[in-house]
Amino acid sequence: MKFTLYMPTKVFYGKDCVKEQASEFSTFGSKALIVTGKSSGVKSGALKDVTDILISLSIDYWVFDKVENNPSLETVKEGSIIAKANQVTLIIAIGGGSPIDAAKAIAALSTNNIEPIELLTTSIKAPSLPIIAIPTTAGTGSEVTPYSILTAKQFNTKKNFYSPYSFPTITFLDYQYTCSLPKSVTIDTAFDAFSHLLESYLSVNNTQQSAIYAIEGLKAFSNCLHAIDDRNFTDEIRDQLLYASYMGGLAITLTGTTIIHAMGYSLTYYKALSHGHANTLFIGEYLRFNNQVVKEKIDNVLRILKFSSVTELETYFLKHVGEKPITSQEEINQFAKLAMTQGSVKNNPRIVKERDIVKIYQKVLLR
Ligand code: NAP
Ligand code: FE
């Protein structure tokens, strides 16, 4: 057996954990920048809970609520200017993966004298500002990963940077903050979590250790399949989805993702599909492509989710997300080239060539 485990984030999981652990906010100096989306901080209720605590602890705070879905380098630059100008000592991320990823970039830019593009091209030298992460979606697991995925016009795609300094210092996971999510976002983000669990489990980097998280998350996710069918998200189901997402974050921290993520980015960048929707389109073909090398594991996933075949699983997922985008062969060729530049391609269980990626795109988008 051989594995490495580094996951330094302190995790508080459970209903009302933010209020119950309010004193945790007091150990990072007296100035904080809250990084959030346009509405998620308010709708989830997390922004009020946090600002009440900051006021009670006499911590000054600024709110940067301009993070868009799939955050850009320009946005994180703007956030870092505010952080530096006010000499904040703590970044508090409230929102889905977009604000949490933006917060990781802002925390790194605040202490490293570099331009945002350098986050993607060089390694981070100085430790980032500490980050407290409070997810309001149940999907990315970003609250426990070292990854930050940014939209970079310069590369015509989304690119990730990761650094041991980008793990949030503390994360608070309370399903109540996900209850205001629209049903379609609930499903898209849940399917992103599923793809993390699946890709991690099938990854060449899978270990006995990472499989514990992946299997645990798949079991939690499988408890939610009927609720997703019924669009009936009770508190219990929200809690299970958040837990599955968190397990997915732990799992990909150890293994990375594989080609589903590499292929999905172009559908978000060029076709404006949500991240979870983009990933979901590839699940069936991904399983068929990899079946010859990881059949046992795929059978195990089918068993946990109680599907009798890959086709049945695929049908379930596809019926819950939007349409596939209209795409030309030329675009597919371009997307395949871009996918091959993603580091996650090397984690795929079966060795992948550009022509394989082209074929998968064709099967998914042209048929
Ligand atoms: P998101 O882009 O953060 O948010 C999607 C939408 O949901 C936004 O419109 C957001 O509103 C809204 N929203 C969020 N929480 C809400 C709530 N509680 N109530 C009502 N609306 C709410 O979605 P996401 O899927 O969580 O994150 C996607 C990003 O994470 C992508 O960029 C993806 O590449 C990245 N990602 C990162 C990792 C990682 O390890 N770092 C892993 C996978 C994916 P606002 O605009 O108001 O916020
Ligand atoms: Fe993802």
CSV table of C-alpha atoms and ligand atoms in Angstrom, one decimal:
chain,number,residue,atom,x,y,z
A,1,MET,CA,0.0,0.0,0.0
A,2,LYS,CA,1.2,3.5,-0.7
A,3,PHE,CA,-0.4,6.9,-0.5
A,4,THR,CA,0.0,10.5,0.6
A,5,LEU,CA,-2.5,12.4,2.5
A,6,TYR,CA,-2.4,16.2,3.0
A,7,MET,CA,-5.7,17.9,3.8
A,8,PRO,CA,-5.0,20.6,6.3
A,9,THR,CA,-8.5,22.2,6.4
A,10,LYS,CA,-10.3,22.3,9.7
A,11,VAL,CA,-13.8,21.1,9.0
A,12,PHE,CA,-17.0,21.9,10.9
A,13,TYR,CA,-19.9,20.0,9.5
A,14,GLY,CA,-23.6,20.3,10.6
A,15,LYS,CA,-26.6,22.5,11.0
A,16,ASP,CA,-25.8,25.8,12.7
A,17,CYS,CA,-22.1,25.1,12.8
A,18,VAL,CA,-21.2,28.7,11.8
A,19,LYS,CA,-23.0,30.2,14.8
A,20,GLU,CA,-21.9,27.5,17.1
A,21,GLN,CA,-18.3,28.0,16.2
A,22,ALA,CA,-18.3,31.8,16.0
A,23,SER,CA,-15.1,32.2,18.0
A,24,GLU,CA,-13.2,30.5,15.1
A,25,PHE,CA,-13.4,33.8,13.3
A,26,SER,CA,-11.5,35.7,16.0
A,27,THR,CA,-8.0,34.2,15.3
A,28,PHE,CA,-7.1,35.9,12.0
A,29,GLY,CA,-6.7,39.5,12.8
A,30,SER,CA,-9.2,42.4,12.7
A,31,LYS,CA,-9.9,42.9,9.0
A,32,ALA,CA,-11.6,40.5,6.6
A,33,LEU,CA,-12.7,40.5,3.0
A,34,ILE,CA,-15.9,38.6,2.3
A,35,VAL,CA,-15.8,37.2,-1.3
A,36,THR,CA,-19.2,36.1,-2.6
A,37,GLY,CA,-21.5,36.1,-5.6
A,38,LYS,CA,-24.1,38.7,-6.6
A,39,SER,CA,-26.9,37.0,-4.6
A,40,SER,CA,-25.8,33.7,-3.1
A,41,GLY,CA,-24.4,35.2,0.1
A,42,VAL,CA,-27.8,36.9,0.8
A,43,LYS,CA,-30.1,34.2,-0.5
A,44,SER,CA,-28.4,31.4,1.5
A,45,GLY,CA,-28.5,33.4,4.7
A,46,ALA,CA,-24.7,32.8,5.2
A,47,LEU,CA,-23.7,36.4,4.7
A,48,LYS,CA,-25.9,37.7,7.5
A,49,ASP,CA,-24.8,34.9,9.9
A,50,VAL,CA,-21.1,35.8,9.1
A,51,THR,CA,-21.4,39.6,9.3
A,52,ASP,CA,-23.4,39.3,12.6
A,53,ILE,CA,-20.4,37.4,14.0
A,54,LEU,CA,-17.8,39.8,12.6
A,55,ILE,CA,-19.6,42.7,14.1
A,56,SER,CA,-19.9,41.0,17.5
A,57,LEU,CA,-16.1,40.3,17.3
A,58,SER,CA,-15.3,43.9,16.2
A,59,ILE,CA,-13.7,42.6,13.0
A,60,ASP,CA,-13.9,45.2,10.2
A,61,TYR,CA,-15.0,43.7,6.9
A,62,TRP,CA,-15.5,44.6,3.3
A,63,VAL,CA,-17.8,42.7,0.9
A,64,PHE,CA,-16.7,41.9,-2.6
A,65,ASP,CA,-19.9,40.5,-4.2
A,66,LYS,CA,-19.0,40.6,-7.8
A,67,VAL,CA,-17.8,37.0,-8.4
A,68,GLU,CA,-19.5,35.7,-11.5
A,69,ASN,CA,-20.0,32.0,-12.4
A,70,ASN,CA,-16.7,30.6,-13.7
A,71,PRO,CA,-14.7,33.5,-12.2
A,72,SER,CA,-12.3,35.4,-14.5
A,73,LEU,CA,-8.7,36.6,-13.9
A,74,GLU,CA,-10.1,40.2,-14.1
A,75,THR,CA,-12.5,39.6,-11.2
A,76,VAL,CA,-9.9,38.1,-8.9
A,77,LYS,CA,-7.6,41.0,-9.7
A,78,GLU,CA,-10.3,43.4,-8.7
A,79,GLY,CA,-10.9,41.5,-5.4
A,80,SER,CA,-7.2,41.4,-4.6
A,81,ILE,CA,-6.9,45.2,-5.1
A,82,ILE,CA,-9.5,45.7,-2.4
A,83,ALA,CA,-7.9,43.1,-0.1
A,84,LYS,CA,-4.5,44.8,-0.5
A,85,ALA,CA,-5.8,48.4,-0.2
A,86,ASN,CA,-7.4,47.5,3.1
A,87,GLN,CA,-4.7,45.3,4.4
A,88,VAL,CA,-7.1,42.5,5.2
A,89,THR,CA,-5.8,39.5,7.2
A,90,LEU,CA,-8.5,37.0,6.3
A,91,ILE,CA,-10.6,36.1,3.3
A,92,ILE,CA,-14.0,34.7,3.9
A,93,ALA,CA,-15.6,32.8,0.9
A,94,ILE,CA,-19.3,32.5,0.8
A,95,GLY,CA,-21.0,30.8,-2.2
A,96,GLY,CA,-20.6,28.1,-4.7
A,97,GLY,CA,-17.4,26.9,-6.3
A,98,SER,CA,-17.1,30.2,-8.1
A,99,PRO,CA,-16.7,32.5,-5.1
A,100,ILE,CA,-14.6,29.9,-3.2
A,101,ASP,CA,-12.2,29.5,-6.1
A,102,ALA,CA,-12.1,33.3,-6.6
A,103,ALA,CA,-11.3,33.6,-2.9
A,104,LYS,CA,-8.4,31.2,-3.2
A,105,ALA,CA,-7.0,33.3,-6.1
A,106,ILE,CA,-7.5,36.6,-4.2
A,107,ALA,CA,-5.9,35.1,-1.1
A,108,ALA,CA,-2.8,34.2,-3.1
A,109,LEU,CA,-2.6,37.5,-5.0
A,110,SER,CA,-2.8,39.4,-1.7
A,111,THR,CA,0.5,38.0,-0.5
A,112,ASN,CA,2.4,37.3,-3.8
A,113,ASN,CA,3.5,40.2,-6.0
A,114,ILE,CA,2.2,38.6,-9.2
A,115,GLU,CA,-0.4,39.2,-11.9
A,116,PRO,CA,-3.4,36.8,-12.0
A,117,ILE,CA,-2.2,35.1,-15.1
A,118,GLU,CA,0.9,34.0,-13.2
A,119,LEU,CA,-1.3,32.0,-10.9
A,120,LEU,CA,-1.7,29.7,-13.9
A,121,THR,CA,1.8,29.7,-15.2
A,122,THR,CA,4.1,29.8,-12.1
A,123,SER,CA,4.1,28.2,-8.7
A,124,ILE,CA,2.9,30.3,-5.7
A,125,LYS,CA,5.8,31.3,-3.5
A,126,ALA,CA,4.4,33.0,-0.4
A,127,PRO,CA,1.6,31.5,1.7
A,128,SER,CA,-1.8,32.9,0.9
A,129,LEU,CA,-4.0,34.8,3.4
A,130,PRO,CA,-6.0,32.4,5.5
A,131,ILE,CA,-9.4,31.5,4.0
A,132,ILE,CA,-12.6,30.5,5.7
A,133,ALA,CA,-14.9,28.8,3.2
A,134,ILE,CA,-18.7,28.5,3.5
A,135,PRO,CA,-20.2,26.6,0.6
A,136,THR,CA,-23.8,27.5,-0.5
A,137,THR,CA,-23.9,24.8,-3.3
A,138,ALA,CA,-23.4,21.1,-2.9
A,139,GLY,CA,-21.2,20.2,-5.8
A,140,THR,CA,-17.6,21.3,-6.2
A,141,GLY,CA,-16.1,20.3,-2.8
A,142,SER,CA,-13.8,23.4,-3.3
A,143,GLU,CA,-14.1,24.1,0.4
A,144,VAL,CA,-11.6,21.2,1.0
A,145,THR,CA,-9.5,21.2,-2.2
A,146,PRO,CA,-6.4,23.1,-3.0
A,147,TYR,CA,-7.7,23.8,-6.5
A,148,SER,CA,-9.0,27.1,-8.0
A,149,ILE,CA,-10.5,27.0,-11.5
A,150,LEU,CA,-10.3,30.3,-13.3
A,151,THR,CA,-11.5,31.5,-16.7
A,152,ALA,CA,-8.5,32.7,-18.7
A,153,LYS,CA,-9.2,34.5,-22.0
A,154,GLN,CA,-5.5,34.2,-22.7
A,155,PHE,CA,-5.9,30.4,-23.0
A,156,ASN,CA,-9.4,30.3,-24.4
A,157,THR,CA,-10.4,28.0,-21.6
A,158,LYS,CA,-10.7,27.4,-17.9
A,159,LYS,CA,-7.5,26.5,-16.1
A,160,ASN,CA,-6.8,25.5,-12.6
A,161,PHE,CA,-4.1,26.5,-10.3
A,162,TYR,CA,-3.3,24.6,-7.1
A,163,SER,CA,-1.0,25.2,-4.2
A,164,PRO,CA,-0.7,23.7,-0.7
A,165,TYR,CA,-1.5,27.3,0.4
A,166,SER,CA,-4.9,27.3,-1.3
A,167,PHE,CA,-6.6,24.9,1.0
A,168,PRO,CA,-9.1,26.8,3.1
A,169,THR,CA,-7.9,27.1,6.7
A,170,ILE,CA,-11.4,26.4,8.0
A,171,THR,CA,-14.6,25.3,6.3
A,172,PHE,CA,-18.1,25.4,7.7
A,173,LEU,CA,-20.6,23.0,6.0
A,174,ASP,CA,-24.2,23.6,6.8
A,175,TYR,CA,-26.8,22.2,4.4
A,176,GLN,CA,-29.2,25.0,5.4
A,177,TYR,CA,-27.2,27.4,3.2
A,178,THR,CA,-28.0,25.2,0.2
A,179,CYS,CA,-31.8,25.2,0.7
A,180,SER,CA,-32.3,28.4,-1.3
A,181,LEU,CA,-30.7,26.8,-4.4
A,182,PRO,CA,-32.9,26.6,-7.5
A,183,LYS,CA,-33.8,23.0,-8.3
A,184,SER,CA,-31.9,23.0,-11.6
A,185,VAL,CA,-28.7,24.3,-9.9
A,186,THR,CA,-29.2,21.7,-7.1
A,187,ILE,CA,-29.1,19.0,-9.8
A,188,ASP,CA,-26.3,20.4,-11.9
A,189,THR,CA,-24.1,20.8,-8.9
A,190,ALA,CA,-25.0,17.4,-7.4
A,191,PHE,CA,-23.9,15.9,-10.7
A,192,ASP,CA,-20.6,17.7,-10.5
A,193,ALA,CA,-20.1,16.1,-7.1
A,194,PHE,CA,-21.0,12.7,-8.6
A,195,SER,CA,-18.4,13.3,-11.4
A,196,HIS,CA,-15.7,14.1,-8.8
A,197,LEU,CA,-16.5,10.9,-6.9
A,198,LEU,CA,-16.6,8.8,-10.1
A,199,GLU,CA,-13.5,10.3,-11.7
A,200,SER,CA,-11.5,10.0,-8.4
A,201,TYR,CA,-12.5,6.4,-8.0
A,202,LEU,CA,-11.5,5.5,-11.6
A,203,SER,CA,-8.4,7.7,-11.6
A,204,VAL,CA,-5.0,6.2,-12.0
A,205,ASN,CA,-4.2,8.0,-8.7
A,206,ASN,CA,-6.9,6.2,-6.8
A,207,THR,CA,-5.7,4.6,-3.6
A,208,GLN,CA,-7.3,2.7,-0.8
A,209,GLN,CA,-7.4,6.0,1.1
A,210,SER,CA,-9.0,8.1,-1.7
A,211,ALA,CA,-11.5,5.2,-2.4
A,212,ILE,CA,-12.8,5.5,1.1
A,213,TYR,CA,-14.0,9.0,0.4
A,214,ALA,CA,-15.2,8.2,-3.1
A,215,ILE,CA,-17.2,5.2,-2.0
A,216,GLU,CA,-18.6,7.0,1.0
A,217,GLY,CA,-19.7,9.9,-1.2
A,218,LEU,CA,-21.2,7.6,-3.8
A,219,LYS,CA,-23.3,5.9,-1.1
A,220,ALA,CA,-24.5,9.3,0.1
A,221,PHE,CA,-25.2,10.4,-3.5
A,222,SER,CA,-27.1,7.1,-4.2
A,223,ASN,CA,-29.5,8.0,-1.3
A,224,CYS,CA,-30.5,11.1,-3.3
A,225,LEU,CA,-31.4,9.6,-6.7
A,226,HIS,CA,-35.1,9.3,-6.0
A,227,ALA,CA,-35.3,12.8,-4.5
A,228,ILE,CA,-33.7,14.1,-7.7
A,229,ASP,CA,-36.3,12.3,-9.8
A,230,ASP,CA,-39.0,13.8,-7.7
A,231,ARG,CA,-37.4,17.2,-7.4
A,232,ASN,CA,-38.1,16.9,-3.7
A,233,PHE,CA,-35.1,18.3,-1.7
A,234,THR,CA,-35.9,17.7,1.9
A,235,ASP,CA,-33.4,18.9,4.6
A,236,GLU,CA,-32.2,15.3,4.9
A,237,ILE,CA,-31.5,15.1,1.2
A,238,ARG,CA,-29.8,18.5,1.2
A,239,ASP,CA,-27.5,17.2,4.0
A,240,GLN,CA,-26.7,14.0,2.0
A,241,LEU,CA,-25.9,16.0,-1.1
A,242,LEU,CA,-23.6,18.4,0.8
A,243,TYR,CA,-21.9,15.4,2.4
A,244,ALA,CA,-21.5,13.7,-1.0
A,245,SER,CA,-20.0,16.9,-2.4
A,246,TYR,CA,-17.6,17.2,0.5
A,247,MET,CA,-16.5,13.6,0.1
A,248,GLY,CA,-16.0,14.4,-3.6
A,249,GLY,CA,-13.7,17.3,-2.7
A,250,LEU,CA,-11.6,15.1,-0.4
A,251,ALA,CA,-11.4,12.4,-3.0
A,252,ILE,CA,-10.2,14.7,-5.8
A,253,THR,CA,-7.8,16.4,-3.5
A,254,LEU,CA,-6.0,13.0,-3.4
A,255,THR,CA,-6.4,12.0,-7.0
A,256,GLY,CA,-7.4,15.0,-9.2
A,257,THR,CA,-10.2,14.7,-11.8
A,258,THR,CA,-9.9,13.0,-15.3
A,259,ILE,CA,-11.1,13.6,-18.8
A,260,ILE,CA,-14.8,14.4,-17.9
A,261,HIS,CA,-13.6,17.7,-16.4
A,262,ALA,CA,-11.0,18.2,-19.2
A,263,MET,CA,-13.7,17.8,-21.8
A,264,GLY,CA,-16.4,19.8,-20.0
A,265,TYR,CA,-14.5,23.1,-19.8
A,266,SER,CA,-14.9,24.0,-23.5
A,267,LEU,CA,-18.7,23.5,-23.2
A,268,THR,CA,-18.7,26.0,-20.4
A,269,TYR,CA,-16.3,28.4,-22.0
A,270,TYR,CA,-17.7,28.4,-25.6
A,271,LYS,CA,-21.3,27.1,-25.1
A,272,ALA,CA,-22.1,28.6,-21.7
A,273,LEU,CA,-23.2,25.3,-20.1
A,274,SER,CA,-23.0,25.1,-16.3
A,275,HIS,CA,-20.1,23.1,-15.1
A,276,GLY,CA,-22.3,20.2,-13.8
A,277,HIS,CA,-24.3,20.1,-17.0
A,278,ALA,CA,-21.2,20.0,-19.2
A,279,ASN,CA,-19.7,17.2,-17.1
A,280,THR,CA,-22.9,15.1,-17.1
A,281,LEU,CA,-23.1,14.9,-20.9
A,282,PHE,CA,-19.8,12.9,-20.9
A,283,ILE,CA,-20.5,10.4,-18.2
A,284,GLY,CA,-21.9,7.6,-20.3
A,285,GLU,CA,-19.2,7.7,-23.0
A,286,TYR,CA,-16.5,8.1,-20.3
A,287,LEU,CA,-17.6,4.9,-18.7
A,288,ARG,CA,-17.7,3.0,-22.0
A,289,PHE,CA,-14.3,4.3,-23.0
A,290,ASN,CA,-12.7,3.2,-19.7
A,291,ASN,CA,-14.6,0.0,-19.2
A,292,GLN,CA,-11.9,-2.2,-20.6
A,293,VAL,CA,-9.4,-1.1,-17.9
A,294,VAL,CA,-11.6,-0.4,-14.9
A,295,LYS,CA,-14.6,-2.7,-15.4
A,296,GLU,CA,-14.6,-4.0,-11.8
A,297,LYS,CA,-14.7,-0.5,-10.4
A,298,ILE,CA,-17.4,0.6,-12.9
A,299,ASP,CA,-19.5,-2.5,-11.9
A,300,ASN,CA,-19.1,-1.4,-8.3
A,301,VAL,CA,-20.4,2.1,-9.0
A,302,LEU,CA,-23.4,0.6,-10.8
A,303,ARG,CA,-24.0,-1.6,-7.8
A,304,ILE,CA,-23.8,1.3,-5.3
A,305,LEU,CA,-26.2,3.4,-7.5
A,306,LYS,CA,-28.4,0.4,-8.2
A,307,PHE,CA,-28.3,0.7,-12.0
A,308,SER,CA,-28.1,-2.5,-14.1
A,309,SER,CA,-26.0,-1.0,-16.9
A,310,VAL,CA,-24.0,2.0,-18.0
A,311,THR,CA,-26.8,2.8,-20.4
A,312,GLU,CA,-29.3,2.9,-17.6
A,313,LEU,CA,-27.1,5.1,-15.5
A,314,GLU,CA,-26.5,7.4,-18.5
A,315,THR,CA,-30.2,7.7,-19.2
A,316,TYR,CA,-30.8,8.7,-15.6
A,317,PHE,CA,-28.3,11.5,-15.7
A,318,LEU,CA,-29.1,12.8,-19.1
A,319,LYS,CA,-32.8,13.2,-18.4
A,320,HIS,CA,-32.0,15.5,-15.5
A,321,VAL,CA,-29.8,18.1,-17.3
A,322,GLY,CA,-30.4,20.4,-20.3
A,323,GLU,CA,-29.8,19.7,-24.0
A,324,LYS,CA,-26.5,19.2,-25.6
A,325,PRO,CA,-25.2,22.3,-27.4
A,326,ILE,CA,-25.1,22.5,-31.2
A,327,THR,CA,-21.5,21.9,-32.1
A,328,SER,CA,-19.6,21.6,-35.4
A,329,GLN,CA,-16.8,19.1,-36.2
A,330,GLU,CA,-14.4,22.1,-36.4
A,331,GLU,CA,-15.3,23.1,-32.9
A,332,ILE,CA,-14.9,19.5,-31.7
A,333,ASN,CA,-11.4,19.4,-33.1
A,334,GLN,CA,-10.6,22.7,-31.3
A,335,PHE,CA,-12.1,21.5,-28.0
A,336,ALA,CA,-10.2,18.2,-28.2
A,337,LYS,CA,-6.9,20.2,-28.5
A,338,LEU,CA,-7.8,22.3,-25.5
A,339,ALA,CA,-8.8,19.3,-23.5
A,340,MET,CA,-5.4,17.7,-24.1
A,341,THR,CA,-3.8,20.7,-22.5
A,342,GLN,CA,-5.5,20.0,-19.2
A,343,GLY,CA,-3.4,18.2,-16.5
A,344,SER,CA,-6.3,15.9,-15.6
A,345,VAL,CA,-6.0,14.0,-18.9
A,346,LYS,CA,-3.0,12.1,-17.5
A,347,ASN,CA,-5.1,10.8,-14.6
A,348,ASN,CA,-7.5,9.0,-16.8
A,349,PRO,CA,-7.5,5.2,-16.2
A,350,ARG,CA,-7.1,4.4,-19.9
A,351,ILE,CA,-4.4,6.3,-21.8
A,352,VAL,CA,-6.0,9.0,-23.9
A,353,LYS,CA,-4.9,10.3,-27.3
A,354,GLU,CA,-6.4,13.4,-28.9
A,355,ARG,CA,-8.2,11.2,-31.4
A,356,ASP,CA,-10.0,9.4,-28.6
A,357,ILE,CA,-11.1,12.7,-27.2
A,358,VAL,CA,-12.4,13.7,-30.6
A,359,LYS,CA,-14.4,10.5,-30.8
A,360,ILE,CA,-15.9,10.9,-27.4
A,361,TYR,CA,-17.0,14.5,-28.3
A,362,GLN,CA,-18.5,13.2,-31.6
A,363,LYS,CA,-20.5,10.5,-29.8
A,364,VAL,CA,-21.7,12.9,-27.2
A,365,LEU,CA,-22.4,16.0,-29.3
A,366,LEU,CA,-23.0,14.9,-32.9
A,367,ARG,CA,-25.3,11.9,-32.4
B,1,NAP,P1,-21.4,28.7,-8.8
B,1,NAP,O1,-20.9,29.1,-10.2
B,1,NAP,O2,-20.6,29.1,-7.7
B,1,NAP,O3,-22.9,29.2,-8.6
B,1,NAP,C1,-23.9,28.8,-9.6
B,1,NAP,C2,-25.2,29.7,-9.4
B,1,NAP,O4,-25.8,29.3,-8.2
B,1,NAP,C3,-24.9,31.2,-9.3
B,1,NAP,O5,-25.8,31.9,-10.0
B,1,NAP,C4,-25.0,31.4,-7.8
B,1,NAP,O6,-25.5,32.7,-7.5
B,1,NAP,C5,-26.1,30.5,-7.4
B,1,NAP,N1,-26.1,30.1,-6.0
B,1,NAP,C6,-25.1,29.6,-5.3
B,1,NAP,N2,-25.5,29.3,-4.0
B,1,NAP,C7,-26.8,29.7,-4.0
B,1,NAP,C8,-27.8,29.6,-3.0
B,1,NAP,N3,-27.6,29.0,-1.8
B,1,NAP,N4,-29.0,30.1,-3.2
B,1,NAP,C9,-29.3,30.6,-4.4
B,1,NAP,N5,-28.5,30.7,-5.5
B,1,NAP,C10,-27.2,30.2,-5.2
B,1,NAP,O7,-21.7,27.1,-8.9
B,1,NAP,P2,-20.8,25.8,-8.5
B,1,NAP,O8,-21.2,24.8,-9.4
B,1,NAP,O9,-20.8,25.6,-7.0
B,1,NAP,O10,-19.3,26.3,-8.9
B,1,NAP,C11,-18.8,26.1,-10.2
B,1,NAP,C12,-17.4,26.6,-10.3
B,1,NAP,O11,-16.6,25.8,-9.5
B,1,NAP,C13,-16.9,26.4,-11.7
B,1,NAP,O12,-16.0,27.5,-12.1
B,1,NAP,C14,-16.1,25.1,-11.6
B,1,NAP,O13,-15.1,25.0,-12.6
B,1,NAP,C15,-15.5,25.2,-10.2
B,1,NAP,N6,-15.1,23.9,-9.6
B,1,NAP,C16,-14.1,24.0,-8.7
B,1,NAP,C17,-13.6,22.8,-8.1
B,1,NAP,C18,-12.5,22.9,-7.1
B,1,NAP,O14,-12.0,22.0,-6.6
B,1,NAP,N7,-12.0,24.1,-6.8
B,1,NAP,C19,-14.1,21.6,-8.4
B,1,NAP,C20,-15.2,21.5,-9.3
B,1,NAP,C21,-15.7,22.7,-9.9
B,1,NAP,P3,-24.4,34.0,-7.3
B,1,NAP,O15,-24.0,34.4,-8.7
B,1,NAP,O16,-25.2,35.0,-6.6
B,1,NAP,O17,-23.2,33.5,-6.5
B,2,FE,FE,-16.1,19.9,-11.0
